Coordinates of C-alpha atoms and ligand atoms in Angstrom, one line a residue:
M24 CA -1.0 -25.9 3.2
S25 CA -4.0 -27.0 1.1
R26 CA -3.1 -29.0 -2.1
K27 CA -6.3 -28.5 -4.0
Q28 CA -6.5 -26.7 -7.4
A29 CA -8.7 -23.6 -7.5
T30 CA -9.0 -20.2 -9.0
I31 CA -9.9 -17.6 -6.4
I32 CA -10.6 -13.9 -6.7
G33 CA -9.1 -11.6 -4.0
L34 CA -10.8 -8.2 -4.0
D35 CA -9.3 -5.4 -1.9
L36 CA -11.8 -2.5 -1.7
G37 CA -9.5 0.1 0.0
S38 CA -10.3 3.6 0.9
T39 CA -8.7 5.0 -2.2
T40 CA -8.5 2.2 -4.8
A41 CA -10.0 -1.1 -5.6
K42 CA -7.8 -4.0 -6.4
L43 CA -8.5 -7.4 -7.9
A44 CA -6.3 -10.4 -8.1
E45 CA -7.3 -13.6 -9.8
V46 CA -5.1 -16.4 -8.7
F47 CA -4.9 -19.9 -10.0
F48 CA -3.6 -22.3 -7.3
S49 CA -2.4 -25.6 -8.8
G50 CA -1.4 -27.3 -5.6
D51 CA 2.4 -26.6 -5.3
R52 CA 4.0 -23.3 -4.5
E53 CA 6.0 -23.7 -7.7
D54 CA 2.9 -23.8 -9.9
F55 CA 1.5 -20.7 -8.3
K56 CA 0.1 -18.4 -11.0
L57 CA -1.5 -15.1 -10.7
R58 CA -3.2 -12.5 -12.9
L59 CA -3.7 -9.0 -11.7
L60 CA -6.2 -6.5 -13.1
E61 CA -5.5 -2.8 -12.7
S62 CA -6.6 -1.0 -9.6
R63 CA -9.2 1.6 -10.2
I64 CA -9.9 4.9 -8.6
L65 CA -12.8 4.8 -6.1
P66 CA -15.7 5.8 -6.0
A67 CA -18.1 5.7 -8.9
A68 CA -19.0 3.4 -11.8
S69 CA -15.6 1.7 -12.1
W70 CA -16.0 0.3 -8.7
Q71 CA -19.3 -1.4 -9.6
E72 CA -17.7 -2.5 -12.8
L73 CA -14.9 -4.2 -11.0
L74 CA -17.3 -6.1 -8.8
Q75 CA -19.4 -7.1 -11.7
E76 CA -16.2 -8.3 -13.5
A77 CA -15.3 -10.4 -10.4
R78 CA -18.8 -11.9 -10.2
E79 CA -18.9 -12.9 -13.9
T80 CA -15.9 -15.1 -13.5
R81 CA -18.0 -17.4 -11.2
H82 CA -14.9 -18.0 -9.1
S83 CA -15.0 -17.8 -5.3
I84 CA -14.5 -14.2 -4.2
I85 CA -12.8 -13.2 -1.0
A86 CA -13.1 -9.5 -0.1
T87 CA -11.0 -7.4 2.1
G88 CA -10.3 -3.7 2.7
Y89 CA -12.2 -0.8 4.2
F90 CA -15.3 -1.5 2.0
R91 CA -15.2 -5.3 2.1
K92 CA -18.6 -5.7 3.7
K93 CA -20.1 -4.0 0.6
V94 CA -19.4 -7.2 -1.3
T95 CA -22.5 -9.0 -0.3
F96 CA -21.7 -12.0 -2.6
A97 CA -18.2 -12.6 -1.1
A98 CA -17.6 -16.1 0.3
L99 CA -15.4 -14.6 3.0
C100 CA -14.5 -11.1 4.2
P101 CA -11.2 -11.3 6.1
T102 CA -9.7 -8.2 7.6
E103 CA -6.5 -6.6 6.1
L104 CA -4.7 -7.8 9.1
T105 CA -5.3 -11.4 8.0
T106 CA -4.6 -10.7 4.3
A107 CA -1.4 -8.8 5.0
R108 CA -0.1 -11.7 7.1
E109 CA -1.0 -14.2 4.3
A110 CA 0.6 -12.1 1.6
A111 CA 3.7 -11.2 3.5
T112 CA 4.4 -14.8 4.6
F113 CA 4.0 -15.9 1.0
F114 CA 5.8 -13.1 -0.9
V115 CA 8.3 -11.8 1.7
P116 CA 9.5 -14.9 3.6
G117 CA 11.3 -14.1 6.7
A118 CA 9.7 -10.7 7.2
D119 CA 9.4 -9.6 10.8
V120 CA 7.1 -6.6 10.3
V121 CA 4.5 -5.7 7.6
L122 CA 4.0 -1.9 7.1
D123 CA 1.1 -1.1 4.9
I124 CA 0.8 2.6 3.8
G125 CA -2.5 3.1 2.1
G126 CA -4.6 6.0 0.9
Q127 CA -6.2 6.9 4.3
D128 CA -4.4 4.9 6.9
I129 CA -1.2 3.1 7.9
K130 CA -1.0 -0.3 9.5
F131 CA 1.8 -2.1 11.3
L132 CA 1.7 -5.8 11.8
D133 CA 4.5 -7.5 13.8
L134 CA 4.5 -11.0 12.6
R135 CA 6.7 -12.2 15.5
S136 CA 4.3 -11.1 18.2
N137 CA 1.1 -10.7 16.2
D138 CA 0.9 -7.1 17.5
F139 CA -1.2 -4.9 15.2
R140 CA -1.4 -1.1 15.1
L141 CA -3.5 1.1 12.9
N142 CA -3.2 4.9 12.5
D143 CA -6.2 6.4 10.7
K144 CA -6.4 9.5 12.7
C145 CA -4.1 11.7 10.8
S146 CA -3.8 12.0 7.0
A147 CA -0.1 13.3 7.2
G148 CA 1.1 9.7 7.5
T149 CA -0.9 8.3 4.5
G150 CA -1.1 8.5 0.8
A151 CA -3.8 11.2 1.1
F152 CA -1.0 13.6 2.2
F153 CA 0.9 12.9 -1.0
D154 CA -2.2 13.2 -3.1
F155 CA -3.0 16.6 -1.6
V156 CA 0.5 17.9 -2.3
A157 CA 0.5 16.4 -5.8
S158 CA -2.7 18.2 -6.6
Y159 CA -1.2 21.4 -5.3
F160 CA 1.7 21.0 -7.6
H161 CA -0.5 19.8 -10.5
I162 CA 1.6 16.6 -10.9
P163 CA 0.7 12.9 -10.7
V164 CA 1.6 11.4 -7.4
T165 CA 3.4 8.7 -9.4
D166 CA 6.1 11.3 -10.2
F167 CA 7.2 11.5 -6.5
S168 CA 9.8 8.8 -6.9
T169 CA 11.5 10.4 -10.0
L170 CA 11.5 13.9 -8.5
H171 CA 13.0 12.6 -5.3
F172 CA 16.1 11.3 -7.1
K173 CA 16.4 14.4 -9.3
A174 CA 17.0 16.6 -6.2
E175 CA 20.5 16.9 -4.7
R176 CA 19.4 18.7 -1.5
H177 CA 16.1 19.1 0.3
P178 CA 14.6 21.5 2.8
E179 CA 13.7 20.4 6.3
L180 CA 9.9 20.2 6.6
N181 CA 8.6 19.7 10.1
S182 CA 4.8 20.1 10.0
T183 CA 3.0 17.1 11.2
C184 CA -0.3 18.3 9.8
T185 CA -1.2 18.3 6.1
V186 CA -2.8 21.8 6.2
F187 CA 0.3 23.3 8.0
A188 CA 2.6 21.4 5.6
L189 CA 1.2 23.3 2.7
S190 CA 2.2 26.7 4.2
E191 CA 5.6 25.3 5.0
I192 CA 5.9 24.1 1.4
I193 CA 5.1 27.5 0.1
S194 CA 7.7 29.1 2.5
R195 CA 10.4 26.7 1.2
L196 CA 9.5 27.6 -2.4
V197 CA 9.8 31.2 -1.6
D198 CA 13.2 30.5 0.0
G199 CA 14.3 29.3 -3.4
Y200 CA 14.0 25.5 -3.2
T201 CA 12.8 23.8 -6.4
R202 CA 9.7 21.6 -6.6
E203 CA 12.0 18.5 -6.8
E204 CA 13.8 19.5 -3.7
V205 CA 10.5 20.1 -1.8
V206 CA 9.3 16.7 -2.9
R207 CA 12.4 15.1 -1.6
G208 CA 12.0 17.0 1.6
L209 CA 8.4 15.7 1.9
N210 CA 9.4 12.1 1.2
N211 CA 12.2 12.6 3.9
S212 CA 10.0 14.0 6.6
F213 CA 7.2 11.4 5.8
G214 CA 9.7 8.5 5.9
E215 CA 11.3 9.7 9.1
K216 CA 8.0 10.1 10.9
I217 CA 6.9 6.6 9.9
A218 CA 10.3 5.1 10.7
R219 CA 9.9 6.2 14.4
L220 CA 6.8 4.1 14.6
V221 CA 8.2 0.9 13.1
P222 CA 9.1 -1.7 15.8
P223 CA 12.8 -2.6 15.7
C224 CA 13.2 -5.4 13.1
E225 CA 15.7 -6.9 10.6
K226 CA 13.3 -7.3 7.6
L227 CA 10.4 -5.1 6.9
A228 CA 7.8 -5.9 4.2
L229 CA 6.5 -2.6 2.8
V230 CA 3.2 -2.8 1.0
G231 CA 0.4 -0.5 -0.1
G232 CA 0.3 2.2 -2.8
V233 CA 2.9 4.5 -1.0
A234 CA 5.4 1.7 -1.2
R235 CA 5.7 2.6 -4.9
N236 CA 7.3 5.9 -3.9
L237 CA 11.0 4.8 -4.0
G238 CA 12.0 8.0 -2.2
V239 CA 10.0 7.0 0.9
V240 CA 11.5 3.4 0.6
R241 CA 15.0 4.8 0.6
V242 CA 14.4 7.0 3.6
L243 CA 12.7 4.1 5.5
E244 CA 15.7 1.9 4.8
E245 CA 18.1 4.6 6.1
K246 CA 16.1 5.4 9.2
T247 CA 15.0 2.0 10.4
G248 CA 18.3 0.2 9.5
A249 CA 16.1 -2.7 8.4
Q250 CA 16.1 -4.5 5.1
V251 CA 13.1 -3.0 3.4
V252 CA 11.5 -5.4 1.0
V253 CA 8.8 -4.0 -1.5
P254 CA 7.2 -7.0 -3.2
E255 CA 6.2 -6.7 -6.8
N256 CA 2.6 -5.6 -7.0
C257 CA 3.0 -4.1 -3.5
Q258 CA -0.3 -2.3 -3.9
L259 CA -2.1 -5.5 -4.6
M260 CA -0.8 -7.4 -1.6
N261 CA -4.0 -7.5 0.3
A262 CA -6.0 -8.7 -2.7
L263 CA -3.4 -11.5 -3.2
G264 CA -3.5 -12.3 0.5
A265 CA -7.3 -12.5 0.3
A266 CA -7.0 -15.1 -2.5
I267 CA -4.4 -17.1 -0.6
F268 CA -6.6 -17.0 2.6
G269 CA -9.6 -18.2 0.5
W270 CA -7.5 -21.0 -1.0
K271 CA -6.7 -22.3 2.5
K272 CA -10.2 -22.0 3.9
L273 CA -12.6 -22.9 1.1
Ligands
ADP315 P1 -6.1 1.9 -0.1 O1 -5.9 0.5 -0.1 O2 -6.3 2.6 1.2 O3 -7.1 2.3 -1.1 P2 -3.5 2.0 -1.6 O4 -2.7 1.0 -0.9 O5 -4.2 1.6 -2.9 O6 -4.7 2.6 -0.6 O7 -2.7 3.3 -1.8 C1 -3.2 4.5 -2.3 C2 -2.1 5.5 -2.3 O8 -0.9 5.2 -2.9 C3 -2.5 6.8 -3.0 O9 -3.2 7.7 -2.1 C4 -1.2 7.4 -3.6 O10 -0.8 8.5 -2.8 C5 -0.3 6.3 -3.4 N1 0.3 5.8 -4.7 C6 -0.2 5.0 -5.6 N2 0.6 4.8 -6.6 C7 1.7 5.5 -6.4 C8 3.0 5.6 -7.1 N3 3.3 5.1 -8.2 N4 3.9 6.4 -6.5 C9 3.7 7.0 -5.3 N5 2.5 6.9 -4.6 C10 1.6 6.1 -5.1

């Protein structure tokens, strides 16, 4: 690995949020320092503000994510496949598979074989599904973890489509299930569906915004039988991976 000192900005312009990681590399792993700025909701002025903020630092900028090509002043624009590999190798040593559940898609990267799979065809396996249900319940999606662990039972929810899931949710509420129980049911069916797609592995690095839903993490652990590791700053992994990539390449 490169030994040079540098400060690099990793920008992850995802489909739902924009993330910025400013990382100071001092040469040794032990001296690795990072500073994270909050992720901001796309689209609109805040997005441009984030880019401006990055540019004003005058540090090298590495852009990744769905909208990476919009950063015309980026030194490099690696794909999320590359940045996920960099970040997982650094923050989750020994991981076999990286699972990234974002706002609009879900990505699997098998680090052993380098196989990569993307599912962006169906919103039911992404953060958009939770955002949709959260807005129906008028609660922030960030409450989905707490609500999950408040419920002691949950209904079976089988719909694989976001639109049909809503009518199923309404039916379960009419059956007498509470909102907490329905949320637990949703986390459960979501986690079960995703677990079926995960290649057999011992150690799974779970990243992306949905990794902050601890209910989903618990279900994935149970259903895959793997050790599921959610790195700190899991939603910023691709931004961090971009900075690491830049440090090696520039
Ligand atoms: P992208 O990179 O595609 O923009 P992210 O990886 O930033 O997506 O993930 C965004 C999704 O993460 C949102 O759609 C939301 O459902 C989910 N999310 C973000 N924070 C939390 C949280 N604290 N708890 C549960 N879900 C969350």
